[in-house]
Amino acid sequence: MPSIAGGRSSSMSIVGADVSSPQKRRLRSNSGLSGDPVFSTPPKPCSPLKTKSPRRCVDDSPNKRRTDVHETASTDNITKMRKSPKKKLLDSFLDKPIWNPTDSEQLSAVKEALHVSTAPSVPVCREDEQKRIVEFCKQCIEQEKAGSLYVCGCPGTGKSLSMENVKKSLAIWSKETEGQFPDILGINCTSLSTTSEIFNKILGKTQPHKKINNRSTPLRQIQQLYSQKQQSSDTKMMLVIADELDYLITKDRVVLHDLFMLTTLPFSKIILIGIANAIDLADRFLPKLQSLNCKPMVLSFRAYTMDQIIMILKQRLMALPYTVFQPQALELCARKVAASSGDMRKALGICRGAIERLEIELRESTSTSNLSSMVRVDHMAIALSRAYKSPIVDTIQSLPQHQQIVLCSAVKLFRKGKKDTTIGELNKFYIEVCKSTLIPPVGIMELSCMCRVLGDQGILKLGQSRDDKLKRVTLQVEEADIIFALQGIRFFHNCLQNNQWL
């Protein structure tokens, strides 16, 4: 039998081109012991029985083939090339010297770089949105046709900041093409004394040297102007950027409707870009525009992701010749803000709060030799807790122990998917929690009184019933607020993590 197996191995070694296949046959035929040569190269000194199968051998080993080593090296190079942008950005922070927070000049420079009013030279992470806005304006200018665009998104997503870059891009485009550069009118609607004042500003920009006719309203004059063909052929297009557009919403919505209707006049040269936080403003407040087939185009700015927040923070700190934050601290801030709202203004405020926390630590410490000058993770965690701490958290933390146990029991009970429960069922969970910590529970009447107190504070909502056990109980606060308020106490932390009663 060994000779037959050896004969098969030798015949197959001539036909097969796979290197690993003969090795496997040599192991099965035990050709190393019988002396039948299978490979043209000399066998390795190690025992064939100790060699792992190439299909199962993943990690490096002393018997690994040289081709595997080259493949592993190439794979490592590819992995390095595919390093995430977040890692590259965070690693670059360590290339600079650590800053000195006791230096007033450095401290003011860092705070200024992280201030909301400090606009970056080139806004990042909004290139696609800016390109779409610029292309919309170019199309209207080239065709000398009016149009309207509604830009929406959550607060702090770069809507207003992107418009500044759009203006610069349009100026560069007009110089390169020697085309027409429109008159630009930027209006922040929060600064208007009345909602109809926006038409005064548009009329003043359209006819700056013409006296105002008090016999007619500014809206009426603009409508008359764009309802007839212009006598002068050099009338320029006008780009109107109305920020905080939702401040123009009135009960009858006339102002908002008349504003967008200016772009539908036969000889209108207005390019209107409205900016607001409400995503469905065009659907809710401008139904007439849709019926007249003049509904504005809608461009939505999505909330910033964690990687985008890190990139923006990196860009703001890049101009500084020193390192201020630990990379892990910035990642913690970006992760929390991206998970909650994606508001970049919130992230900048939290970073400034972390710097203030470092200032307090250095001021209160008698010896600064053992303290790091960089903003650490613990500084950022304190700033995050203060930024996202609601007033209800202080109320929960100041409650008596048994009332806190009631809230802990309610959280565990509502994790089962229920929206409400009865005091009787809540009492069962309350007793189980007390038994687990050897705390004597109170009676059902005392528990009912505690629920009534929590209801007066707006934490619980109690229904009506003659029997206290049958009164419905509903949480009026977020579960996350209760967990955040009680997580610092080990007993409640373990209780909320333990799911044995769920």
Short mmCIF file of C-alpha atoms in Angstrom, two decimals:
data_model
loop_
_atom_site.label_atom_id
_atom_site.label_comp_id
_atom_site.label_asym_id
_atom_site.label_seq_id
_atom_site.Cartn_x
_atom_site.Cartn_y
_atom_site.Cartn_z
CA MET A 1 0.00 0.00 0.00
CA PRO A 2 2.76 2.57 0.71
CA SER A 3 4.32 1.90 -2.68
CA ILE A 4 1.00 2.47 -4.47
CA ALA A 5 0.47 5.76 -2.64
CA GLY A 6 4.01 6.80 -3.48
CA GLY A 7 3.42 5.99 -7.12
CA ARG A 8 0.32 8.15 -7.23
CA SER A 9 2.19 11.01 -5.61
CA SER A 10 4.96 10.94 -8.16
CA SER A 11 2.58 10.83 -11.11
CA MET A 12 0.41 13.64 -9.81
CA SER A 13 3.44 15.80 -9.05
CA ILE A 14 4.19 15.98 -12.74
CA VAL A 15 0.70 17.02 -13.76
CA GLY A 16 -0.32 19.29 -10.80
CA ALA A 17 1.03 22.83 -10.72
CA ASP A 18 0.00 23.68 -7.16
CA VAL A 19 2.89 23.72 -4.70
CA SER A 20 0.76 22.99 -1.67
CA SER A 21 -0.95 19.96 -3.15
CA PRO A 22 2.18 17.71 -3.43
CA GLN A 23 3.20 18.65 0.09
CA LYS A 24 -0.13 17.43 1.35
CA ARG A 25 0.22 14.15 -0.58
CA ARG A 26 3.73 13.69 0.78
CA LEU A 27 2.32 13.89 4.28
CA ARG A 28 -0.40 11.39 3.55
CA SER A 29 1.87 8.89 1.77
CA ASN A 30 4.59 9.29 4.38
CA SER A 31 7.03 9.54 1.49
CA GLY A 32 9.61 11.20 3.71
CA LEU A 33 9.94 7.93 5.63
CA SER A 34 9.91 5.65 2.60
CA GLY A 35 12.56 7.70 0.78
CA ASP A 36 10.50 8.25 -2.40
CA PRO A 37 11.30 11.75 -3.72
CA VAL A 38 8.29 13.87 -4.56
CA PHE A 39 9.84 17.37 -4.94
CA SER A 40 12.85 18.20 -7.00
CA THR A 41 14.21 20.34 -4.15
CA PRO A 42 15.61 18.68 -1.00
CA PRO A 43 13.11 18.22 1.81
CA LYS A 44 13.20 20.47 4.87
CA PRO A 45 15.00 19.16 7.94
CA CYS A 46 11.88 19.43 10.09
CA SER A 47 9.55 16.50 10.41
CA PRO A 48 6.76 16.52 7.81
CA LEU A 49 4.25 15.46 10.43
CA LYS A 50 4.80 18.71 12.35
CA THR A 51 4.15 20.91 9.30
CA LYS A 52 0.71 22.49 9.29
CA SER A 53 -1.56 22.38 6.31
CA PRO A 54 -1.22 25.54 4.20
CA ARG A 55 -4.99 25.95 4.24
CA ARG A 56 -5.09 25.98 8.06
CA CYS A 57 -1.83 27.78 8.73
CA VAL A 58 -2.70 31.45 9.00
CA ASP A 59 -0.20 32.87 11.47
CA ASP A 60 3.53 33.03 10.94
CA SER A 61 5.51 29.93 11.88
CA PRO A 62 9.13 28.75 11.52
CA ASN A 63 8.07 26.37 8.73
CA LYS A 64 6.17 29.03 6.77
CA ARG A 65 7.01 29.14 3.09
CA ARG A 66 8.84 32.16 1.73
CA THR A 67 5.96 32.97 -0.59
CA ASP A 68 3.70 33.28 2.47
CA VAL A 69 6.14 35.73 4.01
CA HIS A 70 6.06 37.91 0.92
CA GLU A 71 2.27 37.72 0.82
CA THR A 72 2.07 38.76 4.48
CA ALA A 73 4.43 41.68 3.89
CA SER A 74 2.39 42.87 0.94
CA THR A 75 -0.79 42.52 2.99
CA ASP A 76 0.75 44.63 5.77
CA ASN A 77 1.68 47.31 3.25
CA ILE A 78 -1.87 47.37 1.92
CA THR A 79 -3.20 47.64 5.47
CA LYS A 80 -0.92 50.59 6.15
CA MET A 81 -2.04 52.24 2.91
CA ARG A 82 -5.66 51.75 3.91
CA LYS A 83 -5.23 53.43 7.29
CA SER A 84 -8.33 55.36 8.20
CA PRO A 85 -8.25 59.16 7.89
CA LYS A 86 -9.14 59.42 11.59
CA LYS A 87 -5.95 57.56 12.59
CA LYS A 88 -3.79 59.69 10.28
CA LEU A 89 -5.28 62.88 11.67
CA LEU A 90 -4.87 61.82 15.29
CA ASP A 91 -1.28 60.62 14.77
CA SER A 92 -0.29 63.99 13.32
CA PHE A 93 -1.07 65.71 16.65
CA LEU A 94 1.94 64.03 18.22
CA ASP A 95 4.37 65.61 15.75
CA LYS A 96 4.24 68.99 17.52
CA PRO A 97 5.54 69.99 20.95
CA ILE A 98 3.08 70.11 23.85
CA TRP A 99 1.65 73.53 24.59
CA ASN A 100 2.03 75.53 27.77
CA PRO A 101 -1.43 76.34 29.19
CA THR A 102 0.08 78.82 31.64
CA ASP A 103 1.19 81.01 28.72
CA SER A 104 -1.56 83.59 28.23
CA GLU A 105 -0.74 84.09 24.55
CA GLN A 106 -0.97 80.38 23.78
CA LEU A 107 -4.16 80.06 25.81
CA SER A 108 -5.89 82.93 23.98
CA ALA A 109 -4.73 81.59 20.60
CA VAL A 110 -6.20 78.14 21.31
CA LYS A 111 -9.50 79.54 22.54
CA GLU A 112 -9.76 81.80 19.51
CA ALA A 113 -9.11 78.89 17.15
CA LEU A 114 -11.93 76.93 18.80
CA HIS A 115 -14.41 79.82 18.90
CA VAL A 116 -17.59 79.54 16.84
CA SER A 117 -17.08 82.98 15.29
CA THR A 118 -13.66 81.98 13.92
CA ALA A 119 -14.36 80.88 10.35
CA PRO A 120 -11.85 78.51 8.74
CA SER A 121 -10.20 79.58 5.50
CA VAL A 122 -11.54 76.55 3.62
CA PRO A 123 -14.60 74.75 5.06
CA VAL A 124 -14.12 70.99 4.96
CA CYS A 125 -16.56 68.07 4.85
CA ARG A 126 -19.14 70.11 2.90
CA GLU A 127 -17.57 70.08 -0.55
CA ASP A 128 -20.44 68.21 -2.22
CA GLU A 129 -23.12 70.52 -0.83
CA GLN A 130 -21.16 73.63 -1.78
CA LYS A 131 -20.64 72.31 -5.28
CA ARG A 132 -24.37 71.76 -5.77
CA ILE A 133 -25.19 75.28 -4.58
CA VAL A 134 -22.56 76.81 -6.88
CA GLU A 135 -23.81 74.80 -9.87
CA PHE A 136 -27.36 75.95 -9.15
CA CYS A 137 -26.28 79.60 -9.08
CA LYS A 138 -24.17 79.20 -12.24
CA GLN A 139 -27.09 77.73 -14.13
CA CYS A 140 -29.38 80.59 -13.13
CA ILE A 141 -26.77 83.22 -14.05
CA GLU A 142 -25.91 81.70 -17.42
CA GLN A 143 -29.56 81.33 -18.39
CA GLU A 144 -30.48 84.67 -16.76
CA LYS A 145 -33.33 82.85 -15.12
CA ALA A 146 -34.65 83.27 -11.58
CA GLY A 147 -34.73 80.32 -9.21
CA SER A 148 -35.12 79.34 -5.58
CA LEU A 149 -33.22 76.89 -3.39
CA TYR A 150 -34.05 75.86 0.17
CA VAL A 151 -31.07 74.74 2.30
CA CYS A 152 -32.04 72.85 5.45
CA GLY A 153 -30.34 70.84 8.15
CA CYS A 154 -29.80 70.53 11.87
CA PRO A 155 -28.11 73.41 13.74
CA GLY A 156 -24.33 73.48 13.54
CA THR A 157 -24.01 71.53 10.28
CA GLY A 158 -22.20 74.24 8.29
CA LYS A 159 -25.06 75.77 6.28
CA SER A 160 -24.26 79.44 6.85
CA LEU A 161 -20.52 78.82 6.75
CA SER A 162 -20.79 77.10 3.38
CA MET A 163 -22.51 80.12 1.86
CA GLU A 164 -19.41 82.23 2.43
CA ASN A 165 -17.39 79.76 0.40
CA VAL A 166 -20.10 79.75 -2.28
CA LYS A 167 -19.72 83.52 -2.68
CA LYS A 168 -15.95 83.15 -3.13
CA SER A 169 -16.41 80.37 -5.67
CA LEU A 170 -18.85 82.45 -7.71
CA ALA A 171 -16.43 85.41 -7.70
CA ILE A 172 -13.59 83.20 -8.95
CA TRP A 173 -15.84 81.67 -11.60
CA SER A 174 -16.97 85.06 -12.91
CA LYS A 175 -13.36 86.26 -13.22
CA GLU A 176 -12.22 83.13 -15.02
CA THR A 177 -15.12 83.14 -17.48
CA GLU A 178 -15.37 86.94 -17.64
CA GLY A 179 -19.05 86.45 -16.98
CA GLN A 180 -21.57 88.33 -14.94
CA PHE A 181 -21.13 88.42 -11.18
CA PRO A 182 -24.50 88.87 -9.48
CA ASP A 183 -25.32 91.43 -6.84
CA ILE A 184 -25.34 89.61 -3.50
CA LEU A 185 -27.68 90.48 -0.66
CA GLY A 186 -27.20 88.58 2.59
CA ILE A 187 -29.99 88.88 5.15
CA ASN A 188 -30.18 87.38 8.62
CA CYS A 189 -33.90 87.29 9.28
CA THR A 190 -33.40 87.47 13.04
CA SER A 191 -32.17 91.06 12.66
CA LEU A 192 -35.35 92.26 10.93
CA SER A 193 -37.66 94.42 13.01
CA THR A 194 -40.68 93.15 11.04
CA THR A 195 -41.03 90.25 8.66
CA SER A 196 -42.01 92.51 5.77
CA GLU A 197 -38.78 94.51 6.18
CA ILE A 198 -37.03 91.95 3.99
CA PHE A 199 -38.73 93.48 0.95
CA ASN A 200 -37.31 96.90 1.87
CA LYS A 201 -33.81 95.46 1.76
CA ILE A 202 -34.41 93.71 -1.57
CA LEU A 203 -35.82 96.89 -3.13
CA GLY A 204 -32.91 98.95 -1.81
CA LYS A 205 -30.45 96.53 -3.39
CA THR A 206 -32.34 96.41 -6.68
CA GLN A 207 -32.69 100.19 -7.03
CA PRO A 208 -30.08 101.76 -4.73
CA HIS A 209 -30.25 105.26 -6.21
CA LYS A 210 -33.99 105.53 -6.64
CA LYS A 211 -36.13 107.34 -4.12
CA ILE A 212 -38.56 105.20 -2.18
CA ASN A 213 -42.16 105.63 -3.26
CA ASN A 214 -44.25 105.85 -0.12
CA ARG A 215 -47.46 105.46 -2.05
CA SER A 216 -46.79 101.80 -2.70
CA THR A 217 -45.35 99.06 -0.53
CA PRO A 218 -41.83 97.75 -1.26
CA LEU A 219 -43.29 94.35 -2.18
CA ARG A 220 -45.62 95.93 -4.70
CA GLN A 221 -42.78 97.94 -6.26
CA ILE A 222 -40.64 94.82 -6.65
CA GLN A 223 -43.54 92.95 -8.24
CA GLN A 224 -44.11 95.77 -10.72
CA LEU A 225 -40.40 95.93 -11.50
CA TYR A 226 -40.12 92.26 -12.43
CA SER A 227 -43.52 92.01 -14.11
CA GLN A 228 -42.41 94.09 -17.10
CA LYS A 229 -39.41 93.84 -19.35
CA GLN A 230 -36.43 95.84 -18.19
CA GLN A 231 -35.61 98.87 -20.32
CA SER A 232 -31.94 98.55 -19.48
CA SER A 233 -30.27 95.38 -20.77
CA ASP A 234 -27.41 95.55 -18.26
CA THR A 235 -29.61 94.74 -15.27
CA LYS A 236 -27.67 92.22 -13.20
CA MET A 237 -28.92 89.08 -11.53
CA MET A 238 -29.29 89.35 -7.77
CA LEU A 239 -28.48 86.57 -5.31
CA VAL A 240 -30.56 86.87 -2.13
CA ILE A 241 -29.35 84.69 0.78
CA ALA A 242 -31.96 84.67 3.56
CA ASP A 243 -30.53 82.99 6.65
CA GLU A 244 -32.77 81.85 9.56
CA LEU A 245 -35.70 81.79 7.16
CA ASP A 246 -38.06 80.24 9.71
CA TYR A 247 -38.26 83.62 11.49
CA LEU A 248 -40.43 84.80 8.60
CA ILE A 249 -43.14 82.26 9.40
CA THR A 250 -46.36 84.03 10.39
CA LYS A 251 -49.88 82.77 10.95
CA ASP A 252 -50.97 83.50 7.40
CA ARG A 253 -47.48 82.76 5.96
CA VAL A 254 -47.95 85.59 3.51
CA VAL A 255 -44.43 87.02 3.79
CA LEU A 256 -42.76 83.67 3.20
CA HIS A 257 -45.05 82.92 0.29
CA ASP A 258 -44.57 86.34 -1.34
CA LEU A 259 -40.81 86.05 -0.97
CA PHE A 260 -40.58 82.82 -2.96
CA MET A 261 -43.17 84.07 -5.46
CA LEU A 262 -40.74 86.83 -6.51
CA THR A 263 -38.74 84.19 -8.39
CA THR A 264 -41.80 83.25 -10.47
CA LEU A 265 -42.41 86.70 -11.97
CA PRO A 266 -41.93 86.78 -15.77
CA PHE A 267 -38.86 89.05 -15.81
CA SER A 268 -37.48 88.27 -12.37
CA LYS A 269 -33.71 88.20 -11.89
CA ILE A 270 -33.72 87.06 -8.27
CA ILE A 271 -31.87 83.92 -7.19
CA LEU A 272 -33.25 83.14 -3.74
CA ILE A 273 -31.46 80.83 -1.31
CA GLY A 274 -33.33 80.30 1.96
CA ILE A 275 -31.55 78.71 4.92
CA ALA A 276 -33.34 77.24 7.94
CA ASN A 277 -33.25 74.28 10.33
CA ALA A 278 -36.72 72.91 9.52
CA ILE A 279 -36.41 70.11 6.98
CA ASP A 280 -40.05 70.10 5.88
CA LEU A 281 -40.60 73.88 5.79
CA ALA A 282 -41.32 73.88 2.05
CA ASP A 283 -43.95 71.15 2.44
CA ARG A 284 -45.66 72.61 5.52
CA PHE A 285 -45.62 76.33 4.85
CA LEU A 286 -45.49 76.66 1.07
CA PRO A 287 -48.27 74.45 -0.30
CA LYS A 288 -49.31 77.15 -2.77
CA LEU A 289 -45.88 77.10 -4.37
CA GLN A 290 -46.23 73.40 -5.06
CA SER A 291 -49.66 73.94 -6.64
CA LEU A 292 -48.16 76.65 -8.86
CA ASN A 293 -45.30 74.31 -9.84
CA CYS A 294 -42.70 76.66 -8.36
CA LYS A 295 -41.65 74.72 -5.29
CA PRO A 296 -37.99 75.48 -4.46
CA MET A 297 -35.25 72.90 -4.80
CA VAL A 298 -34.27 71.39 -1.45
CA LEU A 299 -30.72 70.65 -0.31
CA SER A 300 -30.28 68.92 3.05
CA PHE A 301 -27.15 69.16 5.19
CA ARG A 302 -26.73 65.98 7.21
CA ALA A 303 -25.33 65.93 10.73
CA TYR A 304 -21.56 65.62 11.03
CA THR A 305 -20.13 62.16 11.63
CA MET A 306 -17.38 61.37 14.12
CA ASP A 307 -14.64 61.37 11.47
CA GLN A 308 -15.86 64.68 10.06
CA ILE A 309 -15.88 66.33 13.50
CA ILE A 310 -12.31 65.15 14.12
CA MET A 311 -11.25 66.48 10.72
CA ILE A 312 -12.78 69.90 11.40
CA LEU A 313 -11.15 70.10 14.84
CA LYS A 314 -7.85 69.08 13.30
CA GLN A 315 -8.15 71.83 10.69
CA ARG A 316 -8.77 74.47 13.35
CA LEU A 317 -5.83 73.29 15.46
CA MET A 318 -3.48 72.79 12.51
CA ALA A 319 -2.31 76.41 12.46
CA LEU A 320 -1.11 76.17 16.06
CA PRO A 321 2.58 75.19 16.41
CA TYR A 322 1.90 72.98 19.45
CA THR A 323 -0.30 70.10 20.56
CA VAL A 324 -3.19 70.91 22.88
CA PHE A 325 -5.38 67.78 23.10
CA GLN A 326 -4.71 64.12 23.53
CA PRO A 327 -6.00 62.28 20.45
CA GLN A 328 -8.22 60.11 22.64
CA ALA A 329 -9.83 63.20 24.15
CA LEU A 330 -10.76 64.60 20.74
CA GLU A 331 -12.11 61.22 19.68
CA LEU A 332 -14.27 61.04 22.81
CA CYS A 333 -15.71 64.48 22.09
CA ALA A 334 -16.37 63.69 18.44
CA ARG A 335 -17.96 60.34 19.23
CA LYS A 336 -20.35 61.81 21.81
CA VAL A 337 -21.38 64.82 19.72
CA ALA A 338 -21.86 62.72 16.58
CA ALA A 339 -24.05 60.26 18.49
CA SER A 340 -26.24 62.99 19.98
CA SER A 341 -26.71 65.76 17.41
CA GLY A 342 -23.72 66.17 15.09
CA ASP A 343 -23.64 69.88 16.00
CA MET A 344 -20.17 71.25 15.32
CA ARG A 345 -20.82 74.31 17.45
CA LYS A 346 -21.51 71.98 20.37
CA ALA A 347 -18.20 70.20 19.81
CA LEU A 348 -16.28 73.49 19.79
CA GLY A 349 -17.94 74.59 23.02
CA ILE A 350 -17.11 71.28 24.71
CA CYS A 351 -13.46 71.54 23.67
CA ARG A 352 -13.26 75.03 25.15
CA GLY A 353 -14.88 73.68 28.33
CA ALA A 354 -12.23 70.95 28.56
CA ILE A 355 -9.50 73.60 28.32
CA GLU A 356 -11.14 75.56 31.14
CA ARG A 357 -11.18 72.38 33.22
CA LEU A 358 -7.41 72.01 32.68
CA GLU A 359 -6.95 75.64 33.77
CA ILE A 360 -8.82 74.97 37.03
CA GLU A 361 -6.74 71.84 37.68
CA LEU A 362 -3.46 73.70 37.19
CA ARG A 363 -4.66 76.59 39.35
CA GLU A 364 -5.73 74.38 42.24
CA SER A 365 -2.69 72.12 42.15
CA THR A 366 0.25 73.03 44.37
CA SER A 367 2.72 71.03 42.29
CA THR A 368 2.44 70.95 38.49
CA SER A 369 5.38 68.62 37.95
CA ASN A 370 3.21 65.49 37.91
CA LEU A 371 0.45 67.03 35.78
CA SER A 372 0.28 66.82 32.01
CA SER A 373 -0.15 70.05 30.08
CA MET A 374 -2.35 68.40 27.45
CA VAL A 375 -6.12 68.24 27.64
CA ARG A 376 -6.78 64.66 28.71
CA VAL A 377 -9.74 62.32 28.45
CA ASP A 378 -10.89 63.06 32.00
CA HIS A 379 -11.02 66.78 31.23
CA MET A 380 -13.12 66.08 28.15
CA ALA A 381 -15.41 63.72 30.07
CA ILE A 382 -16.18 66.43 32.64
CA ALA A 383 -16.86 68.97 29.88
CA LEU A 384 -19.16 66.48 28.13
CA SER A 385 -21.10 65.72 31.31
CA ARG A 386 -21.66 69.41 31.94
CA ALA A 387 -22.72 70.07 28.35
CA TYR A 388 -25.26 67.26 28.24
CA LYS A 389 -26.40 67.40 31.86
CA SER A 390 -30.08 68.30 32.13
CA PRO A 391 -31.67 69.90 35.23
CA ILE A 392 -33.55 66.67 35.93
CA VAL A 393 -30.24 64.93 36.64
CA ASP A 394 -29.60 67.18 39.65
CA THR A 395 -33.11 66.46 40.90
CA ILE A 396 -32.62 62.68 40.66
CA GLN A 397 -29.25 62.82 42.39
CA SER A 398 -30.74 64.75 45.32
CA LEU A 399 -33.58 62.26 45.92
CA PRO A 400 -33.69 59.97 48.98
CA GLN A 401 -32.30 56.48 48.50
CA HIS A 402 -35.63 54.65 48.35
CA GLN A 403 -36.99 57.03 45.73
CA GLN A 404 -33.86 56.41 43.66
CA ILE A 405 -34.46 52.66 44.04
CA VAL A 406 -38.01 53.18 42.75
CA LEU A 407 -36.66 54.92 39.64
CA CYS A 408 -34.05 52.20 39.17
CA SER A 409 -36.81 49.57 39.40
CA ALA A 410 -38.92 51.50 36.88
CA VAL A 411 -36.05 51.63 34.39
CA LYS A 412 -35.50 47.88 34.66
CA LEU A 413 -39.22 47.24 34.31
CA PHE A 414 -39.69 49.45 31.25
CA ARG A 415 -36.77 47.77 29.51
CA LYS A 416 -39.17 44.91 28.83
CA GLY A 417 -40.86 47.10 26.25
CA LYS A 418 -43.73 48.38 28.38
CA LYS A 419 -44.73 52.02 28.22
CA ASP A 420 -46.48 52.00 31.58
CA THR A 421 -47.16 49.68 34.51
CA THR A 422 -49.05 49.53 37.78
CA ILE A 423 -47.80 50.39 41.25
CA GLY A 424 -48.36 46.76 42.24
CA GLU A 425 -46.08 45.44 39.50
CA LEU A 426 -43.53 48.16 40.20
CA ASN A 427 -43.57 47.11 43.86
CA LYS A 428 -42.45 43.58 42.90
CA PHE A 429 -39.36 44.94 41.09
CA TYR A 430 -38.72 47.35 43.96
CA ILE A 431 -38.71 44.49 46.50
CA GLU A 432 -36.34 42.42 44.35
CA VAL A 433 -33.88 45.31 44.08
CA CYS A 434 -34.00 45.88 47.87
CA LYS A 435 -33.44 42.19 48.58
CA SER A 436 -30.38 42.09 46.30
CA THR A 437 -28.73 44.78 48.42
CA LEU A 438 -30.11 43.74 51.83
CA ILE A 439 -32.02 47.02 52.16
CA PRO A 440 -35.38 46.65 53.98
CA PRO A 441 -38.18 47.61 51.56
CA VAL A 442 -41.04 49.88 52.53
CA GLY A 443 -44.70 48.89 52.31
CA ILE A 444 -47.02 49.36 49.39
CA MET A 445 -48.61 52.45 50.94
CA GLU A 446 -45.22 54.12 51.41
CA LEU A 447 -44.28 53.18 47.85
CA SER A 448 -47.48 54.76 46.58
CA CYS A 449 -46.65 57.95 48.48
CA MET A 450 -43.13 58.00 46.99
CA CYS A 451 -44.58 57.63 43.49
CA ARG A 452 -46.89 60.55 44.23
CA VAL A 453 -43.91 62.68 45.31
CA LEU A 454 -42.01 61.72 42.16
CA GLY A 455 -45.10 62.63 40.16
CA ASP A 456 -45.20 66.09 41.74
CA GLN A 457 -41.59 66.60 40.63
CA GLY A 458 -42.43 65.66 37.06
CA ILE A 459 -40.41 62.43 37.05
CA LEU A 460 -43.34 59.98 37.11
CA LYS A 461 -46.92 60.25 35.93
CA LEU A 462 -49.65 58.57 37.98
CA GLY A 463 -53.04 57.53 36.70
CA GLN A 464 -56.34 57.61 38.58
CA SER A 465 -57.67 54.56 40.45
CA ARG A 466 -59.37 53.82 43.77
CA ASP A 467 -56.91 51.02 44.45
CA ASP A 468 -53.33 52.23 44.80
CA LYS A 469 -51.99 48.96 43.38
CA LEU A 470 -53.88 49.53 40.11
CA LYS A 471 -52.70 53.08 39.49
CA ARG A 472 -50.80 53.34 36.20
CA VAL A 473 -47.22 54.59 36.37
CA THR A 474 -45.35 56.15 33.44
CA LEU A 475 -41.84 57.60 33.22
CA GLN A 476 -41.85 61.29 32.33
CA VAL A 477 -38.08 61.60 31.89
CA GLU A 478 -35.59 59.90 29.62
CA GLU A 479 -34.15 56.60 30.77
CA ALA A 480 -30.68 57.93 29.86
CA ASP A 481 -31.07 60.79 32.37
CA ILE A 482 -31.82 58.34 35.19
CA ILE A 483 -28.89 56.12 34.25
CA PHE A 484 -26.56 59.13 34.00
CA ALA A 485 -27.68 60.45 37.37
CA LEU A 486 -27.24 57.13 39.19
CA GLN A 487 -24.25 55.63 37.39
CA GLY A 488 -21.79 57.16 39.86
CA ILE A 489 -23.18 55.00 42.69
CA ARG A 490 -21.80 51.46 42.45
CA PHE A 491 -24.97 49.82 43.73
CA PHE A 492 -27.18 51.48 41.10
CA HIS A 493 -24.57 50.95 38.39
CA ASN A 494 -24.49 47.20 39.04
CA CYS A 495 -28.26 47.08 39.43
CA LEU A 496 -28.88 48.73 36.06
CA GLN A 497 -26.31 46.50 34.37
CA ASN A 498 -27.75 43.30 35.85
CA ASN A 499 -30.58 41.84 33.77
CA GLN A 500 -31.52 38.88 35.91
CA TRP A 501 -35.05 40.23 36.52
CA LEU A 502 -35.74 41.18 32.91
#
